[in-house]
């Protein structure tokens, strides 16, 4: 979206009467759903500015940047006019922390042809993210098509609304939701920002993050059930390297901290985490079976076993199977057996999964073709993913790996064209660091 600003940078404020919201308040279900998600409307401003929205460009040249307050919404709205070489844009930007970002939740960007004035599209942003939006485009004088993108992944496309795009430019977002309710499962897109599960996930991630500096990265390191830092492969102590973990050792350290907070007397036994999680499908892969010295399934088995032990430690939980914690069913995404999902699309996937099942974090076994002589499909890294929505309805995704607070972008950069197999774990209310520098070794 390459455009430049038009007009003076003078801010003026207006306040419009409720006016029964122009007969827009007739979608109570959709309004409640959006409101609970802290997704705020700016239809008051757009409706009051209908003449400007439909005016030819030349008549808007002197239009100044304006800030408008609203009666039925808690956020102010900034209107701005911009133009590109052959189009002009009418921006209605919701306030966010006393600023008005272009890519903000609930923002409308109306694009029109510079010469003809025709409406070309409307973008409505679902998150504070350039790649998370609904795009409305005209089909004819009385119909509009809709597509939806979430963090760069198109999840809905080709949905037809029996209303002109001009009409939708001054309609509420609740009306868009209502017109598409038989085609879009809006309960999969919006969630209640006040759910206590969100704070539980966020709190656990913060608590773990407070202690990660006590650890440092070391090949094949982990803390065993006796509290010693040892080599995972051999069980031999790592002399003089307390706090030394690799990615697997870090995931175990987190699991041990949760288990100890639930009353466990000791950390997990390393050998129990190496146990194969399944064998039948592996036997069908003679190439991998012939190179078991490479331990190609280690990360998958380790993360599955951690998730299983954590599930069984939950009060009242029955004994869990090795595959019970696999994340296999996420709307719009196809699960590949023992491989999982594309790492590149993980943020949109975890957004939808968090809406579907609040209160979980995920152990991820990163996998792809890996190594040389031979090149094998291998599970070579483990990371932890903590998804939640904050009180403003903004989606947050914390990534922790190898004793560090990382990011999904960092992970994607280091492991391009990879997949991640996810095992889900219910976020615990407690976490006790299994080791600190002043601990007895």
CSV table of N, CA, C and O in Angstrom, one decimal, residues 102-173:
chain,number,residue,atom,x,y,z
A,102,UNK,N,-2.1,3.0,11.0
A,102,UNK,CA,-2.8,2.6,9.8
A,102,UNK,C,-3.3,1.2,9.9
A,102,UNK,O,-4.5,0.9,9.6
A,103,UNK,N,-2.5,0.3,10.3
A,103,UNK,CA,-2.9,-1.1,10.4
A,103,UNK,C,-3.3,-1.4,11.9
A,103,UNK,O,-2.6,-2.1,12.6
A,104,UNK,N,-4.5,-0.9,12.2
A,104,UNK,CA,-5.0,-1.1,13.6
A,104,UNK,C,-6.4,-1.8,13.5
A,104,UNK,O,-7.1,-1.7,12.5
A,105,UNK,N,-6.7,-2.5,14.6
A,105,UNK,CA,-7.9,-3.3,14.7
A,105,UNK,C,-9.2,-2.4,14.4
A,105,UNK,O,-9.3,-1.3,15.1
A,106,UNK,N,-10.0,-2.8,13.5
A,106,UNK,CA,-11.3,-2.1,13.3
A,106,UNK,C,-11.1,-0.9,12.3
A,106,UNK,O,-12.1,-0.3,11.9
A,107,UNK,N,-9.9,-0.6,11.8
A,107,UNK,CA,-9.7,0.4,10.9
A,107,UNK,C,-10.3,0.1,9.5
A,107,UNK,O,-10.2,-1.0,9.0
A,108,UNK,N,-10.9,1.1,8.9
A,108,UNK,CA,-11.4,1.0,7.5
A,108,UNK,C,-10.5,1.8,6.6
A,108,UNK,O,-10.2,3.0,6.9
A,109,UNK,N,-10.0,1.3,5.5
A,109,UNK,CA,-9.3,2.0,4.5
A,109,UNK,C,-10.1,1.8,3.2
A,109,UNK,O,-10.1,0.7,2.6
A,110,UNK,N,-10.7,2.9,2.7
A,110,UNK,CA,-11.5,2.8,1.5
A,110,UNK,C,-10.7,3.3,0.3
A,110,UNK,O,-10.2,4.5,0.3
A,111,UNK,N,-10.6,2.5,-0.7
A,111,UNK,CA,-9.8,2.9,-1.9
A,111,UNK,C,-10.7,3.1,-3.1
A,111,UNK,O,-11.6,2.3,-3.4
A,112,UNK,N,-10.5,4.3,-3.7
A,112,UNK,CA,-11.3,4.7,-4.9
A,112,UNK,C,-10.4,5.1,-6.0
A,112,UNK,O,-9.3,5.5,-5.8
A,113,UNK,N,-10.9,4.9,-7.2
A,113,UNK,CA,-10.2,5.3,-8.4
A,113,UNK,C,-10.1,6.8,-8.5
A,113,UNK,O,-11.1,7.5,-8.3
A,114,UNK,N,-8.9,7.3,-8.8
A,114,UNK,CA,-8.6,8.8,-8.8
A,114,UNK,C,-9.4,9.5,-9.8
A,114,UNK,O,-9.9,10.6,-9.6
A,115,UNK,N,-9.6,8.9,-11.0
A,115,UNK,CA,-10.3,9.6,-12.1
A,115,UNK,C,-11.8,9.3,-12.1
A,115,UNK,O,-12.5,10.3,-12.2
A,116,UNK,N,-12.1,8.1,-12.1
A,116,UNK,CA,-13.6,7.8,-12.2
A,116,UNK,C,-14.3,7.9,-10.8
A,116,UNK,O,-15.5,8.1,-10.8
A,117,UNK,N,-13.6,7.8,-9.7
A,117,UNK,CA,-14.2,7.8,-8.4
A,117,UNK,C,-14.8,6.5,-8.0
A,117,UNK,O,-15.4,6.4,-6.9
A,118,UNK,N,-14.7,5.5,-8.8
A,118,UNK,CA,-15.3,4.2,-8.5
A,118,UNK,C,-14.6,3.6,-7.2
A,118,UNK,O,-13.4,3.8,-7.0
A,119,UNK,N,-15.4,2.9,-6.4
A,119,UNK,CA,-14.9,2.2,-5.3
A,119,UNK,C,-14.2,1.0,-5.7
A,119,UNK,O,-14.7,0.1,-6.5
A,120,UNK,N,-12.9,0.8,-5.3
A,120,UNK,CA,-12.1,-0.3,-5.7
A,120,UNK,C,-12.0,-1.4,-4.7
A,120,UNK,O,-12.1,-2.6,-5.0
A,121,UNK,N,-11.9,-1.0,-3.4
A,121,UNK,CA,-11.9,-2.0,-2.3
A,121,UNK,C,-12.0,-1.3,-1.0
A,121,UNK,O,-11.8,0.0,-0.9
A,122,UNK,N,-12.4,-2.0,0.0
A,122,UNK,CA,-12.3,-1.6,1.4
A,122,UNK,C,-11.6,-2.6,2.2
A,122,UNK,O,-11.9,-3.8,2.1
A,123,UNK,N,-10.6,-2.2,3.0
A,123,UNK,CA,-9.9,-3.1,3.9
A,123,UNK,C,-10.3,-2.8,5.3
A,123,UNK,O,-10.3,-1.6,5.7
A,124,UNK,N,-10.6,-3.8,6.1
A,124,UNK,CA,-11.0,-3.7,7.5
A,124,UNK,C,-10.0,-4.6,8.2
A,124,UNK,O,-9.9,-5.8,8.0
A,125,UNK,N,-9.2,-4.0,9.1
A,125,UNK,CA,-8.1,-4.7,9.8
A,125,UNK,C,-8.7,-5.4,11.0
A,125,UNK,O,-9.3,-4.8,11.9
A,126,UNK,N,-8.3,-6.7,11.1
A,126,UNK,CA,-8.8,-7.6,12.2
A,126,UNK,C,-7.9,-7.5,13.4
A,126,UNK,O,-8.3,-7.7,14.5
A,127,UNK,N,-6.6,-7.3,13.2
A,127,UNK,CA,-5.6,-7.2,14.2
A,127,UNK,C,-4.7,-6.0,13.9
A,127,UNK,O,-4.8,-5.4,12.8
A,128,UNK,N,-3.8,-5.7,14.8
A,128,UNK,CA,-2.8,-4.6,14.6
A,128,UNK,C,-1.7,-5.2,13.7
A,128,UNK,O,-0.6,-5.3,14.2
A,129,UNK,N,-2.0,-5.5,12.5
A,129,UNK,CA,-1.1,-6.3,11.7
A,129,UNK,C,-1.5,-6.0,10.2
A,129,UNK,O,-2.7,-6.1,9.8
A,130,UNK,N,-0.5,-5.7,9.4
A,130,UNK,CA,-0.7,-5.3,8.0
A,130,UNK,C,-1.4,-6.5,7.2
A,130,UNK,O,-2.1,-6.3,6.2
A,131,UNK,N,-1.1,-7.7,7.6
A,131,UNK,CA,-1.6,-8.9,6.9
A,131,UNK,C,-2.8,-9.6,7.5
A,131,UNK,O,-3.1,-10.7,7.1
A,132,UNK,N,-3.5,-8.9,8.4
A,132,UNK,CA,-4.7,-9.5,9.0
A,132,UNK,C,-5.9,-8.6,8.7
A,132,UNK,O,-6.0,-7.5,9.4
A,133,UNK,N,-6.7,-8.9,7.7
A,133,UNK,CA,-7.7,-8.0,7.3
A,133,UNK,C,-8.8,-8.7,6.5
A,133,UNK,O,-8.7,-9.8,6.1
A,134,UNK,N,-9.9,-8.0,6.4
A,134,UNK,CA,-11.0,-8.4,5.5
A,134,UNK,C,-10.9,-7.4,4.3
A,134,UNK,O,-10.8,-6.2,4.5
A,135,UNK,N,-11.0,-7.9,3.1
A,135,UNK,CA,-11.0,-7.1,1.9
A,135,UNK,C,-12.4,-7.2,1.2
A,135,UNK,O,-12.8,-8.4,0.9
A,136,UNK,N,-13.0,-6.1,1.0
A,136,UNK,CA,-14.3,-6.1,0.3
A,136,UNK,C,-14.0,-5.5,-1.1
A,136,UNK,O,-13.4,-4.5,-1.2
A,137,UNK,N,-14.5,-6.1,-2.1
A,137,UNK,CA,-14.3,-5.7,-3.5
A,137,UNK,C,-15.7,-5.7,-4.3
A,137,UNK,O,-16.4,-6.7,-4.1
A,138,UNK,N,-16.0,-4.7,-5.1
A,138,UNK,CA,-17.2,-4.7,-5.8
A,138,UNK,C,-17.3,-5.8,-6.9
A,138,UNK,O,-16.4,-6.0,-7.7
A,139,UNK,N,-18.4,-6.5,-6.9
A,139,UNK,CA,-18.7,-7.4,-8.0
A,139,UNK,C,-19.6,-6.8,-9.1
A,139,UNK,O,-19.3,-6.9,-10.3
A,140,UNK,N,-20.6,-6.0,-8.7
A,140,UNK,CA,-21.4,-5.2,-9.6
A,140,UNK,C,-22.1,-4.2,-8.8
A,140,UNK,O,-21.6,-3.9,-7.6
A,141,UNK,N,-23.1,-3.5,-9.3
A,141,UNK,CA,-23.7,-2.4,-8.6
A,141,UNK,C,-24.4,-2.8,-7.3
A,141,UNK,O,-24.7,-2.0,-6.4
A,142,UNK,N,-24.7,-4.1,-7.1
A,142,UNK,CA,-25.5,-4.5,-5.9
A,142,UNK,C,-24.8,-5.7,-5.2
A,142,UNK,O,-25.4,-6.2,-4.2
A,143,UNK,N,-23.6,-6.1,-5.5
A,143,UNK,CA,-23.0,-7.2,-4.8
A,143,UNK,C,-21.5,-6.9,-4.6
A,143,UNK,O,-20.9,-6.2,-5.3
A,144,UNK,N,-21.0,-7.5,-3.5
A,144,UNK,CA,-19.6,-7.3,-3.0
A,144,UNK,C,-19.1,-8.6,-2.6
A,144,UNK,O,-19.7,-9.5,-2.1
A,145,UNK,N,-17.8,-8.8,-3.0
A,145,UNK,CA,-17.1,-10.1,-2.6
A,145,UNK,C,-16.2,-9.8,-1.4
A,145,UNK,O,-15.7,-8.7,-1.2
A,146,UNK,N,-16.0,-10.8,-0.6
A,146,UNK,CA,-15.2,-10.7,0.7
A,146,UNK,C,-14.2,-11.8,0.7
A,146,UNK,O,-14.4,-13.0,0.4
A,147,UNK,N,-13.0,-11.4,1.1
A,147,UNK,CA,-11.9,-12.4,1.5
A,147,UNK,C,-11.3,-12.0,2.8
A,147,UNK,O,-11.4,-10.8,3.2
A,148,UNK,N,-10.8,-13.0,3.5
A,148,UNK,CA,-10.3,-12.7,4.9
A,148,UNK,C,-8.9,-13.3,4.9
A,148,UNK,O,-8.7,-14.5,4.6
A,149,UNK,N,-7.9,-12.5,5.4
A,149,UNK,CA,-6.6,-12.9,5.6
A,149,UNK,C,-6.2,-12.8,7.0
A,149,UNK,O,-6.5,-11.8,7.7
A,150,UNK,N,-5.5,-13.7,7.6
A,150,UNK,CA,-5.0,-13.7,9.0
A,150,UNK,C,-3.5,-14.0,9.0
A,150,UNK,O,-3.1,-15.1,8.7
A,151,UNK,N,-2.8,-13.0,9.3
A,151,UNK,CA,-1.3,-13.0,9.3
A,151,UNK,C,-0.8,-13.6,8.0
A,151,UNK,O,0.1,-14.5,8.0
A,152,UNK,N,-1.3,-13.2,6.9
A,152,UNK,CA,-0.9,-13.6,5.6
A,152,UNK,C,-1.5,-14.8,5.1
A,152,UNK,O,-1.2,-15.2,3.9
A,153,UNK,N,-2.3,-15.5,5.8
A,153,UNK,CA,-2.9,-16.7,5.3
A,153,UNK,C,-4.4,-16.4,5.0
A,153,UNK,O,-5.2,-16.0,5.9
A,154,UNK,N,-4.8,-16.7,3.8
A,154,UNK,CA,-6.2,-16.5,3.4
A,154,UNK,C,-7.0,-17.6,3.9
A,154,UNK,O,-6.8,-18.8,3.6
A,155,UNK,N,-8.0,-17.3,4.7
A,155,UNK,CA,-8.9,-18.4,5.3
A,155,UNK,C,-10.3,-18.4,4.8
A,155,UNK,O,-11.0,-19.4,4.9
A,156,UNK,N,-10.7,-17.2,4.2
A,156,UNK,CA,-12.0,-17.2,3.5
A,156,UNK,C,-11.8,-16.4,2.2
A,156,UNK,O,-11.0,-15.5,2.2
A,157,UNK,N,-12.5,-16.8,1.2
A,157,UNK,CA,-12.4,-16.2,-0.1
A,157,UNK,C,-13.6,-16.4,-1.0
A,157,UNK,O,-14.3,-17.4,-0.8
A,158,UNK,N,-13.9,-15.4,-1.8
A,158,UNK,CA,-15.1,-15.5,-2.7
A,158,UNK,C,-16.4,-15.5,-2.1
A,158,UNK,O,-17.4,-16.0,-2.7
A,159,UNK,N,-16.6,-14.9,-0.9
A,159,UNK,CA,-17.9,-14.9,-0.2
A,159,UNK,C,-18.6,-13.6,-0.8
A,159,UNK,O,-18.1,-12.5,-0.8
A,160,UNK,N,-19.9,-13.9,-1.2
A,160,UNK,CA,-20.6,-12.8,-1.8
A,160,UNK,C,-21.6,-12.2,-0.9
A,160,UNK,O,-22.4,-12.9,-0.2
A,161,UNK,N,-21.6,-10.9,-0.8
A,161,UNK,CA,-22.6,-10.1,0.1
A,161,UNK,C,-23.6,-9.4,-0.9
A,161,UNK,O,-23.1,-8.8,-1.9
A,162,UNK,N,-24.9,-9.5,-0.7
A,162,UNK,CA,-25.9,-9.0,-1.6
A,162,UNK,C,-26.1,-7.5,-1.3
A,162,UNK,O,-27.2,-7.0,-1.3
A,163,UNK,N,-25.0,-6.7,-1.2
A,163,UNK,CA,-25.0,-5.3,-0.9
A,163,UNK,C,-23.9,-4.6,-1.7
A,163,UNK,O,-22.9,-5.2,-1.9
A,164,UNK,N,-24.1,-3.4,-2.1
A,164,UNK,CA,-23.1,-2.7,-2.8
A,164,UNK,C,-22.0,-2.3,-1.9
A,164,UNK,O,-22.2,-2.1,-0.7
A,165,UNK,N,-20.8,-2.1,-2.5
A,165,UNK,CA,-19.6,-1.7,-1.7
A,165,UNK,C,-19.8,-0.3,-1.1
A,165,UNK,O,-19.4,0.0,0.0
A,166,UNK,N,-20.5,0.5,-1.9
A,166,UNK,CA,-20.8,1.9,-1.4
A,166,UNK,C,-21.7,1.9,-0.1
A,166,UNK,O,-21.4,2.6,0.8
A,167,UNK,N,-22.6,1.0,-0.1
A,167,UNK,CA,-23.5,0.8,1.1
A,167,UNK,C,-22.6,0.4,2.3
A,167,UNK,O,-22.8,0.9,3.4
A,168,UNK,N,-21.7,-0.6,2.0
A,168,UNK,CA,-20.9,-1.2,3.1
A,168,UNK,C,-19.9,-0.2,3.6
A,168,UNK,O,-19.5,-0.3,4.8
A,169,UNK,N,-19.6,0.8,2.8
A,169,UNK,CA,-18.6,1.8,3.3
A,169,UNK,C,-19.2,2.7,4.4
A,169,UNK,O,-18.4,3.2,5.2
A,170,UNK,N,-20.5,2.7,4.6
A,170,UNK,CA,-21.1,3.5,5.7
A,170,UNK,C,-21.9,2.6,6.6
A,170,UNK,O,-22.7,3.1,7.4
A,171,UNK,N,-21.7,1.3,6.5
A,171,UNK,CA,-22.4,0.3,7.3
A,171,UNK,C,-21.5,-0.1,8.5
A,171,UNK,O,-20.3,0.0,8.5
A,172,UNK,N,-22.1,-0.6,9.5
A,172,UNK,CA,-21.4,-1.2,10.7
A,172,UNK,C,-20.7,-2.5,10.3
A,172,UNK,O,-21.1,-3.2,9.4
A,173,UNK,N,-19.6,-2.8,11.0
A,173,UNK,CA,-18.9,-4.0,10.8
A,173,UNK,C,-19.9,-5.2,11.3
A,173,UNK,O,-19.8,-6.3,10.7
